[in-house]
PDB file of C-alpha atoms in Angstrom:
ATOM      1  CA  MET A   1       0.000   0.000   0.000  1.00 87.00           C
ATOM      2  CA  LYS A   2       1.309   3.444  -0.977  1.00 94.00           C
ATOM      3  CA  LEU A   3       0.465   6.723   0.744  1.00 94.00           C
ATOM      4  CA  TYR A   4      -0.662   9.921  -0.993  1.00 95.00           C
ATOM      5  CA  ASP A   5      -0.448  12.939   1.309  1.00 93.00           C
ATOM      6  CA  ILE A   6      -2.693  15.979   0.768  1.00 92.00           C
ATOM      7  CA  SER A   7      -1.696  17.980   3.852  1.00 88.00           C
ATOM      8  CA  LEU A   8      -0.232  20.776   1.723  1.00 90.00           C
ATOM      9  CA  ARG A   9      -3.490  21.340  -0.132  1.00 86.00           C
ATOM     10  CA  ARG A  10      -4.578  23.320   2.903  1.00 78.00           C
ATOM     11  CA  ALA A  11      -4.238  27.093   2.808  1.00 69.00           C
ATOM     12  CA  GLY A  12      -2.263  29.182   5.281  1.00 77.00           C
ATOM     13  CA  LEU A  13       1.155  27.550   5.017  1.00 82.00           C
ATOM     14  CA  SER A  14       4.027  29.595   3.617  1.00 87.00           C
ATOM     15  CA  THR A  15       6.018  28.409   0.626  1.00 91.00           C
ATOM     16  CA  THR A  16       9.077  27.830   2.797  1.00 90.00           C
ATOM     17  CA  ASP A  17       7.078  25.739   5.252  1.00 87.00           C
ATOM     18  CA  ARG A  18       5.626  23.724   2.383  1.00 90.00           C
ATOM     19  CA  LEU A  19       9.116  22.912   1.157  1.00 92.00           C
ATOM     20  CA  VAL A  20      10.249  21.837   4.625  1.00 89.00           C
ATOM     21  CA  ALA A  21       7.104  19.756   5.101  1.00 89.00           C
ATOM     22  CA  ALA A  22       7.539  18.075   1.717  1.00 93.00           C
ATOM     23  CA  ARG A  23      11.082  17.021   2.630  1.00 92.00           C
ATOM     24  CA  ARG A  24       9.948  15.592   5.948  1.00 89.00           C
ATOM     25  CA  LEU A  25       7.018  13.742   4.400  1.00 91.00           C
ATOM     26  CA  ASP A  26       9.474  12.357   1.876  1.00 93.00           C
ATOM     27  CA  ALA A  27      11.619  11.101   4.750  1.00 90.00           C
ATOM     28  CA  LEU A  28       8.572   9.294   6.144  1.00 88.00           C
ATOM     29  CA  GLY A  29       8.250   7.293   2.925  1.00 90.00           C
ATOM     30  CA  VAL A  30       5.100   8.881   1.493  1.00 93.00           C
ATOM     31  CA  ALA A  31       4.689   7.993  -2.207  1.00 96.00           C
ATOM     32  CA  PHE A  32       3.018  11.248  -3.338  1.00 97.00           C
ATOM     33  CA  VAL A  33       3.134  14.730  -1.819  1.00 96.00           C
ATOM     34  CA  ASP A  34       0.407  17.032  -3.125  1.00 96.00           C
ATOM     35  CA  GLY A  35       1.670  20.603  -3.115  1.00 92.00           C
ATOM     36  CA  GLY A  36      -1.705  22.290  -3.311  1.00 85.00           C
ATOM     37  CA  ARG A  37      -2.404  25.150  -5.720  1.00 85.00           C
ATOM     38  CA  SER A  38       0.463  27.509  -5.029  1.00 87.00           C
ATOM     39  CA  ALA A  39       2.280  28.338  -8.292  1.00 92.00           C
ATOM     40  CA  ARG A  40       5.075  29.919  -6.252  1.00 93.00           C
ATOM     41  CA  PHE A  41       5.582  26.672  -4.350  1.00 95.00           C
ATOM     42  CA  TYR A  42       5.973  24.656  -7.554  1.00 96.00           C
ATOM     43  CA  HIS A  43       8.412  27.230  -8.969  1.00 96.00           C
ATOM     44  CA  ARG A  44      10.614  27.032  -5.888  1.00 96.00           C
ATOM     45  CA  ALA A  45      10.196  23.258  -5.642  1.00 96.00           C
ATOM     46  CA  ALA A  46      11.638  22.845  -9.139  1.00 95.00           C
ATOM     47  CA  LEU A  47      14.717  24.744  -8.031  1.00 95.00           C
ATOM     48  CA  GLU A  48      15.137  23.627  -4.428  1.00 95.00           C
ATOM     49  CA  LEU A  49      13.322  20.361  -3.775  1.00 95.00           C
ATOM     50  CA  ARG A  50      15.065  17.029  -4.243  1.00 94.00           C
ATOM     51  CA  LEU A  51      12.835  14.207  -3.035  1.00 95.00           C
ATOM     52  CA  ARG A  52      14.179  10.671  -2.603  1.00 94.00           C
ATOM     53  CA  ALA A  53      11.089   8.515  -2.111  1.00 94.00           C
ATOM     54  CA  ALA A  54       8.126  10.789  -2.791  1.00 97.00           C
ATOM     55  CA  THR A  55       6.831  12.159  -6.075  1.00 97.00           C
ATOM     56  CA  LEU A  56       5.536  15.710  -6.092  1.00 97.00           C
ATOM     57  CA  ILE A  57       2.016  15.907  -7.498  1.00 98.00           C
ATOM     58  CA  ALA A  58      -0.173  18.856  -8.495  1.00 97.00           C
ATOM     59  CA  SER A  59      -3.951  18.545  -8.338  1.00 96.00           C
ATOM     60  CA  GLY A  60      -6.957  20.266  -9.873  1.00 95.00           C
ATOM     61  CA  GLY A  61      -9.935  19.841 -12.148  1.00 93.00           C
ATOM     62  CA  ALA A  62     -10.165  19.756 -15.928  1.00 93.00           C
ATOM     63  CA  GLU A  63     -10.655  23.534 -15.849  1.00 93.00           C
ATOM     64  CA  ASP A  64      -7.201  23.834 -14.237  1.00 95.00           C
ATOM     65  CA  LEU A  65      -5.405  21.954 -17.003  1.00 95.00           C
ATOM     66  CA  ALA A  66      -3.128  24.858 -17.970  1.00 95.00           C
ATOM     67  CA  ALA A  67      -2.068  25.398 -14.345  1.00 95.00           C
ATOM     68  CA  LEU A  68      -1.465  21.675 -13.849  1.00 96.00           C
ATOM     69  CA  LEU A  69       0.836  21.575 -16.858  1.00 96.00           C
ATOM     70  CA  ALA A  70       2.587  24.769 -15.754  1.00 96.00           C
ATOM     71  CA  ALA A  71       3.356  23.221 -12.348  1.00 96.00           C
ATOM     72  CA  GLU A  72       5.684  20.811 -14.198  1.00 96.00           C
ATOM     73  CA  THR A  73       5.330  18.113 -11.556  1.00 97.00           C
ATOM     74  CA  PRO A  74       6.095  14.513 -12.586  1.00 97.00           C
ATOM     75  CA  ALA A  75       2.558  13.504 -11.608  1.00 98.00           C
ATOM     76  CA  VAL A  76      -0.856  15.160 -11.688  1.00 98.00           C
ATOM     77  CA  ALA A  77      -4.099  14.356  -9.863  1.00 97.00           C
ATOM     78  CA  MET A  78      -7.086  15.181 -12.052  1.00 96.00           C
ATOM     79  CA  VAL A  79     -10.047  15.826  -9.751  1.00 96.00           C
ATOM     80  CA  VAL A  80     -13.236  14.654 -11.446  1.00 95.00           C
ATOM     81  CA  GLN A  81     -16.630  15.711 -10.136  1.00 89.00           C
ATOM     82  CA  GLY A  82     -19.635  15.838 -12.437  1.00 80.00           C
ATOM     83  CA  HIS A  83     -17.543  15.988 -15.621  1.00 79.00           C
ATOM     84  CA  GLY A  84     -18.692  14.181 -18.741  1.00 88.00           C
ATOM     85  CA  PHE A  85     -16.752  11.214 -20.085  1.00 93.00           C
ATOM     86  CA  SER A  86     -15.381  13.173 -23.043  1.00 94.00           C
ATOM     87  CA  VAL A  87     -13.989  15.913 -20.771  1.00 94.00           C
ATOM     88  CA  VAL A  88     -12.281  13.377 -18.506  1.00 95.00           C
ATOM     89  CA  ARG A  89     -10.900  11.444 -21.461  1.00 97.00           C
ATOM     90  CA  GLU A  90      -9.446  14.480 -23.225  1.00 97.00           C
ATOM     91  CA  ALA A  91      -7.960  16.035 -20.062  1.00 96.00           C
ATOM     92  CA  VAL A  92      -6.214  12.803 -19.103  1.00 97.00           C
ATOM     93  CA  ARG A  93      -4.936  12.299 -22.641  1.00 98.00           C
ATOM     94  CA  GLN A  94      -3.468  15.807 -22.747  1.00 97.00           C
ATOM     95  CA  LEU A  95      -1.627  15.208 -19.496  1.00 98.00           C
ATOM     96  CA  VAL A  96      -0.339  11.829 -20.672  1.00 98.00           C
ATOM     97  CA  ARG A  97       0.858  13.370 -23.940  1.00 98.00           C
ATOM     98  CA  ALA A  98       2.750  15.899 -21.816  1.00 98.00           C
ATOM     99  CA  GLU A  99       4.468  12.923 -20.123  1.00 98.00           C
ATOM    100  CA  ARG A 100       2.748  13.332 -16.774  1.00 98.00           C
ATOM    101  CA  ARG A 101       1.777  10.398 -14.592  1.00 98.00           C
ATOM    102  CA  VAL A 102      -1.957  10.804 -13.995  1.00 98.00           C
ATOM    103  CA  ILE A 103      -4.120   9.868 -11.036  1.00 98.00           C
ATOM    104  CA  VAL A 104      -7.828  10.511 -11.500  1.00 98.00           C
ATOM    105  CA  GLU A 105      -9.503  11.441  -8.213  1.00 97.00           C
ATOM    106  CA  ALA A 106     -13.172  10.546  -8.644  1.00 97.00           C
ATOM    107  CA  ARG A 107     -15.061  12.708  -6.150  1.00 95.00           C
ATOM    108  CA  ASP A 108     -18.457  11.505  -4.919  1.00 95.00           C
ATOM    109  CA  PHE A 109     -17.709   8.112  -6.447  1.00 96.00           C
ATOM    110  CA  PHE A 110     -19.503   6.098  -3.784  1.00 96.00           C
ATOM    111  CA  ASP A 111     -22.643   8.246  -3.887  1.00 94.00           C
ATOM    112  CA  GLY A 112     -22.608   7.817  -7.654  1.00 95.00           C
ATOM    113  CA  TRP A 113     -22.215   4.073  -7.265  1.00 96.00           C
ATOM    114  CA  LEU A 114     -25.306   3.851  -5.082  1.00 95.00           C
ATOM    115  CA  ILE A 115     -27.326   5.689  -7.741  1.00 95.00           C
ATOM    116  CA  ASP A 116     -25.919   4.044 -10.893  1.00 96.00           C
ATOM    117  CA  PRO A 117     -23.097   1.474 -10.571  1.00 97.00           C
ATOM    118  CA  GLU A 118     -22.704   1.124 -14.345  1.00 96.00           C
ATOM    119  CA  HIS A 119     -22.133   4.858 -14.789  1.00 95.00           C
ATOM    120  CA  ALA A 120     -19.648   4.904 -11.903  1.00 96.00           C
ATOM    121  CA  LEU A 121     -17.722   2.015 -13.447  1.00 96.00           C
ATOM    122  CA  GLU A 122     -17.665   3.824 -16.782  1.00 96.00           C
ATOM    123  CA  VAL A 123     -15.876   6.756 -15.114  1.00 96.00           C
ATOM    124  CA  VAL A 124     -13.197   4.371 -13.871  1.00 97.00           C
ATOM    125  CA  LEU A 125     -12.809   2.614 -17.215  1.00 97.00           C
ATOM    126  CA  THR A 126     -12.756   5.872 -19.196  1.00 97.00           C
ATOM    127  CA  ALA A 127      -9.985   7.281 -17.015  1.00 97.00           C
ATOM    128  CA  ALA A 128      -7.927   4.099 -17.258  1.00 98.00           C
ATOM    129  CA  GLU A 129      -8.345   3.791 -21.028  1.00 98.00           C
ATOM    130  CA  ALA A 130      -7.248   7.423 -21.443  1.00 98.00           C
ATOM    131  CA  GLY A 131      -3.997   6.625 -19.645  1.00 98.00           C
ATOM    132  CA  ALA A 132      -4.538   7.239 -15.915  1.00 98.00           C
ATOM    133  CA  GLU A 133      -2.264   4.984 -13.866  1.00 98.00           C
ATOM    134  CA  THR A 134      -4.618   4.952 -10.866  1.00 98.00           C
ATOM    135  CA  VAL A 135      -8.241   5.879 -10.278  1.00 98.00           C
ATOM    136  CA  LEU A 136      -8.739   7.100  -6.730  1.00 98.00           C
ATOM    137  CA  LEU A 137     -12.270   6.439  -5.471  1.00 98.00           C
ATOM    138  CA  HIS A 138     -13.300   9.251  -3.143  1.00 96.00           C
ATOM    139  CA  ASP A 139     -15.883   8.956  -0.380  1.00 95.00           C
ATOM    140  CA  THR A 140     -16.586  12.679  -0.404  1.00 91.00           C
ATOM    141  CA  ALA A 141     -19.851  12.769   1.555  1.00 88.00           C
ATOM    142  CA  GLY A 142     -18.772  10.169   4.122  1.00 87.00           C
ATOM    143  CA  LYS A 143     -22.151   8.452   4.311  1.00 86.00           C
ATOM    144  CA  LEU A 144     -21.023   4.836   4.048  1.00 92.00           C
ATOM    145  CA  TRP A 145     -19.685   2.460   6.687  1.00 93.00           C
ATOM    146  CA  PRO A 146     -16.181   1.011   6.311  1.00 94.00           C
ATOM    147  CA  ASP A 147     -17.468  -2.450   5.353  1.00 95.00           C
ATOM    148  CA  GLN A 148     -19.631  -0.891   2.623  1.00 96.00           C
ATOM    149  CA  ILE A 149     -16.576   0.923   1.286  1.00 97.00           C
ATOM    150  CA  GLY A 150     -14.671  -2.345   1.207  1.00 97.00           C
ATOM    151  CA  GLU A 151     -17.444  -4.149  -0.652  1.00 98.00           C
ATOM    152  CA  ILE A 152     -17.676  -1.495  -3.359  1.00 98.00           C
ATOM    153  CA  VAL A 153     -13.902  -1.235  -3.799  1.00 98.00           C
ATOM    154  CA  GLU A 154     -13.739  -5.017  -4.140  1.00 98.00           C
ATOM    155  CA  ASN A 155     -16.368  -4.903  -6.896  1.00 98.00           C
ATOM    156  CA  VAL A 156     -14.561  -2.134  -8.783  1.00 98.00           C
ATOM    157  CA  ALA A 157     -11.210  -3.905  -8.387  1.00 98.00           C
ATOM    158  CA  GLU A 158     -12.581  -6.730 -10.537  1.00 97.00           C
ATOM    159  CA  THR A 159     -12.110  -4.425 -13.548  1.00 97.00           C
ATOM    160  CA  GLY A 160      -8.359  -4.755 -13.119  1.00 98.00           C
ATOM    161  CA  VAL A 161      -7.896  -0.975 -12.967  1.00 98.00           C
ATOM    162  CA  PRO A 162      -5.362   0.086 -10.284  1.00 98.00           C
ATOM    163  CA  LEU A 163      -7.354   1.790  -7.541  1.00 98.00           C
ATOM    164  CA  GLY A 164      -6.815   4.270  -4.754  1.00 98.00           C
ATOM    165  CA  PHE A 165      -9.053   5.500  -1.951  1.00 97.00           C
ATOM    166  CA  GLY A 166      -9.639   8.805  -0.194  1.00 95.00           C
ATOM    167  CA  CYS A 167     -12.265  10.302   2.120  1.00 92.00           C
ATOM    168  CA  HIS A 168     -13.203  13.371   4.166  1.00 81.00           C
ATOM    169  CA  ASP A 169     -14.895  11.500   7.017  1.00 60.00           C
ATOM    170  CA  ASP A 170     -12.534  12.053   9.952  1.00 54.00           C
ATOM    171  CA  GLY A 171     -14.661   9.957  12.301  1.00 54.00           C
ATOM    172  CA  GLY A 172     -14.109   6.678  10.480  1.00 66.00           C
ATOM    173  CA  SER A 173     -11.383   7.578   8.030  1.00 84.00           C
ATOM    174  CA  GLN A 174      -8.746   5.141   9.263  1.00 85.00           C
ATOM    175  CA  ALA A 175     -11.183   2.236   9.273  1.00 91.00           C
ATOM    176  CA  LYS A 176     -12.356   3.106   5.772  1.00 94.00           C
ATOM    177  CA  ARG A 177      -8.785   3.296   4.485  1.00 92.00           C
ATOM    178  CA  LEU A 178      -7.971  -0.112   5.908  1.00 92.00           C
ATOM    179  CA  PHE A 179     -11.117  -1.719   4.486  1.00 95.00           C
ATOM    180  CA  ALA A 180     -10.422  -0.121   1.098  1.00 96.00           C
ATOM    181  CA  ALA A 181      -6.797  -1.250   1.112  1.00 95.00           C
ATOM    182  CA  ASP A 182      -7.799  -4.774   2.060  1.00 96.00           C
ATOM    183  CA  ALA A 183     -10.324  -4.786  -0.803  1.00 97.00           C
ATOM    184  CA  GLY A 184      -7.734  -3.820  -3.408  1.00 97.00           C
ATOM    185  CA  ALA A 185      -6.902  -0.108  -3.166  1.00 98.00           C
ATOM    186  CA  GLY A 186      -3.142   0.123  -3.582  1.00 97.00           C
ATOM    187  CA  LEU A 187      -2.955   3.887  -2.985  1.00 97.00           C
ATOM    188  CA  VAL A 188      -4.451   5.525   0.107  1.00 95.00           C
ATOM    189  CA  GLN A 189      -4.947   9.281   0.264  1.00 94.00           C
ATOM    190  CA  GLY A 190      -4.995  11.259   3.479  1.00 89.00           C
ATOM    191  CA  SER A 191      -3.483  14.045   5.561  1.00 83.00           C
ATOM    192  CA  TYR A 192      -0.786  12.054   7.305  1.00 72.00           C
ATOM    193  CA  ALA A 193       0.551  15.270   8.746  1.00 63.00           C
ATOM    194  CA  VAL A 194      -2.240  17.721   9.510  1.00 50.00           C
ATOM    195  CA  VAL A 195      -1.642  21.404   8.819  1.00 48.00           C
ATOM    196  CA  ARG A 196      -2.803  23.659  11.643  1.00 45.00           C
ATOM    197  CA  GLY A 197      -0.765  26.828  11.568  1.00 45.00           C
ATOM    198  CA  GLY A 198       2.151  24.539  10.846  1.00 46.00           C
ATOM    199  CA  LEU A 199       2.514  20.802  10.505  1.00 46.00           C
ATOM    200  CA  ASP A 200       1.879  19.762  14.069  1.00 43.00           C
ATOM    201  CA  ARG A 201       0.557  16.203  14.259  1.00 42.00           C
ATOM    202  CA  ALA A 202       0.078  13.028  12.283  1.00 43.00           C
ATOM    203  CA  ASP A 203      -3.005  10.872  11.882  1.00 45.00           C
ATOM    204  CA  SER A 204      -3.046   7.744  14.008  1.00 40.00           C
ATOM    205  CA  PRO A 205      -1.736   4.705  12.111  1.00 38.00           C
ATOM    206  CA  SER A 206      -4.236   2.363  13.708  1.00 37.00           C
ATOM    207  CA  VAL A 207      -7.975   1.832  13.715  1.00 33.00           C
ATOM    208  CA  HIS A 208      -9.558   2.231  17.123  1.00 33.00           C
ATOM    209  CA  SER A 209     -12.367   0.120  18.528  1.00 29.00           C
ATOM    210  CA  ALA A 210     -14.690   3.134  18.656  1.00 32.00           C
ATOM    211  CA  GLU A 211     -14.570   3.213  14.856  1.00 33.00           C
ATOM    212  CA  THR A 212     -14.882  -0.479  14.068  1.00 29.00           C
ATOM    213  CA  GLY A 213     -16.312  -2.262  17.095  1.00 32.00           C
ATOM    214  CA  ILE A 214     -13.227  -4.501  17.197  1.00 29.00           C
ATOM    215  CA  ALA A 215      -9.815  -4.343  18.791  1.00 33.00           C
ATOM    216  CA  PRO A 216      -7.312  -1.837  17.367  1.00 34.00           C
ATOM    217  CA  VAL A 217      -5.938  -2.955  14.006  1.00 35.00           C
ATOM    218  CA  PRO A 218      -2.331  -1.901  13.305  1.00 41.00           C
ATOM    219  CA  CYS A 219      -1.398  -0.701   9.834  1.00 44.00           C
ATOM    220  CA  PRO A 220       2.355  -1.396   9.477  1.00 46.00           C
ATOM    221  CA  ARG A 221       2.846   0.892   6.464  1.00 45.00           C
ATOM    222  CA  LEU A 222       1.465   3.802   8.477  1.00 44.00           C
ATOM    223  CA  GLU A 223       3.330   3.108  11.705  1.00 44.00           C
ATOM    224  CA  GLN A 224       6.208   5.353  10.688  1.00 43.00           C
ATOM    225  CA  THR A 225       3.836   8.334  10.828  1.00 39.00           C
ATOM    226  CA  VAL A 226       3.781   8.058  14.624  1.00 36.00           C
ATOM    227  CA  SER A 227       7.115   9.855  14.532  1.00 41.00           C
ATOM    228  CA  ALA A 228       5.661  12.666  12.428  1.00 41.00           C
ATOM    229  CA  HIS A 229       4.550  14.557  15.535  1.00 37.00           C
ATOM    230  CA  LYS A 230       8.193  15.049  16.439  1.00 39.00           C
ATOM    231  CA  ALA A 231       9.622  15.035  12.920  1.00 42.00           C
ATOM    232  CA  ILE A 232       7.254  17.619  11.507  1.00 43.00           C
ATOM    233  CA  GLY A 233       6.031  19.441  14.590  1.00 42.00           C
ATOM    234  CA  GLY A 234       8.805  22.003  14.418  1.00 42.00           C
ATOM    235  CA  VAL A 235       7.896  23.430  11.020  1.00 43.00           C
ATOM    236  CA  ARG A 236       7.628  27.202  11.228  1.00 37.00           C
TER     237      ARG A 236
END
């Protein structure tokens, strides 16, 4: 399981702090570090940032295509929400032609699945056929239980498309990530270091009984983030 960190999408962090945070997230072994929408950050990152394990990734919608290309990151996350198939297909193809690795972040995917599973699957297949390396299924509304997330991810994984998972539901987020990973999501998105006037704490790498009704479940690939409180807490 690989980790995709979106901590730096949050506003209020200076460019210098973003650079420091990116280096420290890289040291923790995160696969992707999303730099947010700061053009200045990407300009300085190109000059100053040398990551060893992580890949810097810019994110935005199809309407942000020019800015995503201008960021010149090795990878791009195309956020899809209510776009037609043709728009998704063309945006992904343009990014692939520009030699970017593409992750399609399908917002509201699970709500869409409940309404029309065939349409939701078509989004996944369209993105993959256009050249996306991973389709990240996003539980944007947070209405489903972790076991429901796992069941849907397992169904989508039968397509053979490499999948990721992300969510906004802080209450059950760790449980959902673990169920999704167990069901076939190889990339898990989250704020592994939470920005609050600085990078001052990391999400817990385990699932607590209050979330699942069972004993805490350790997640070995996330255990290194326990040290993030100390490693990243000093960012100023």
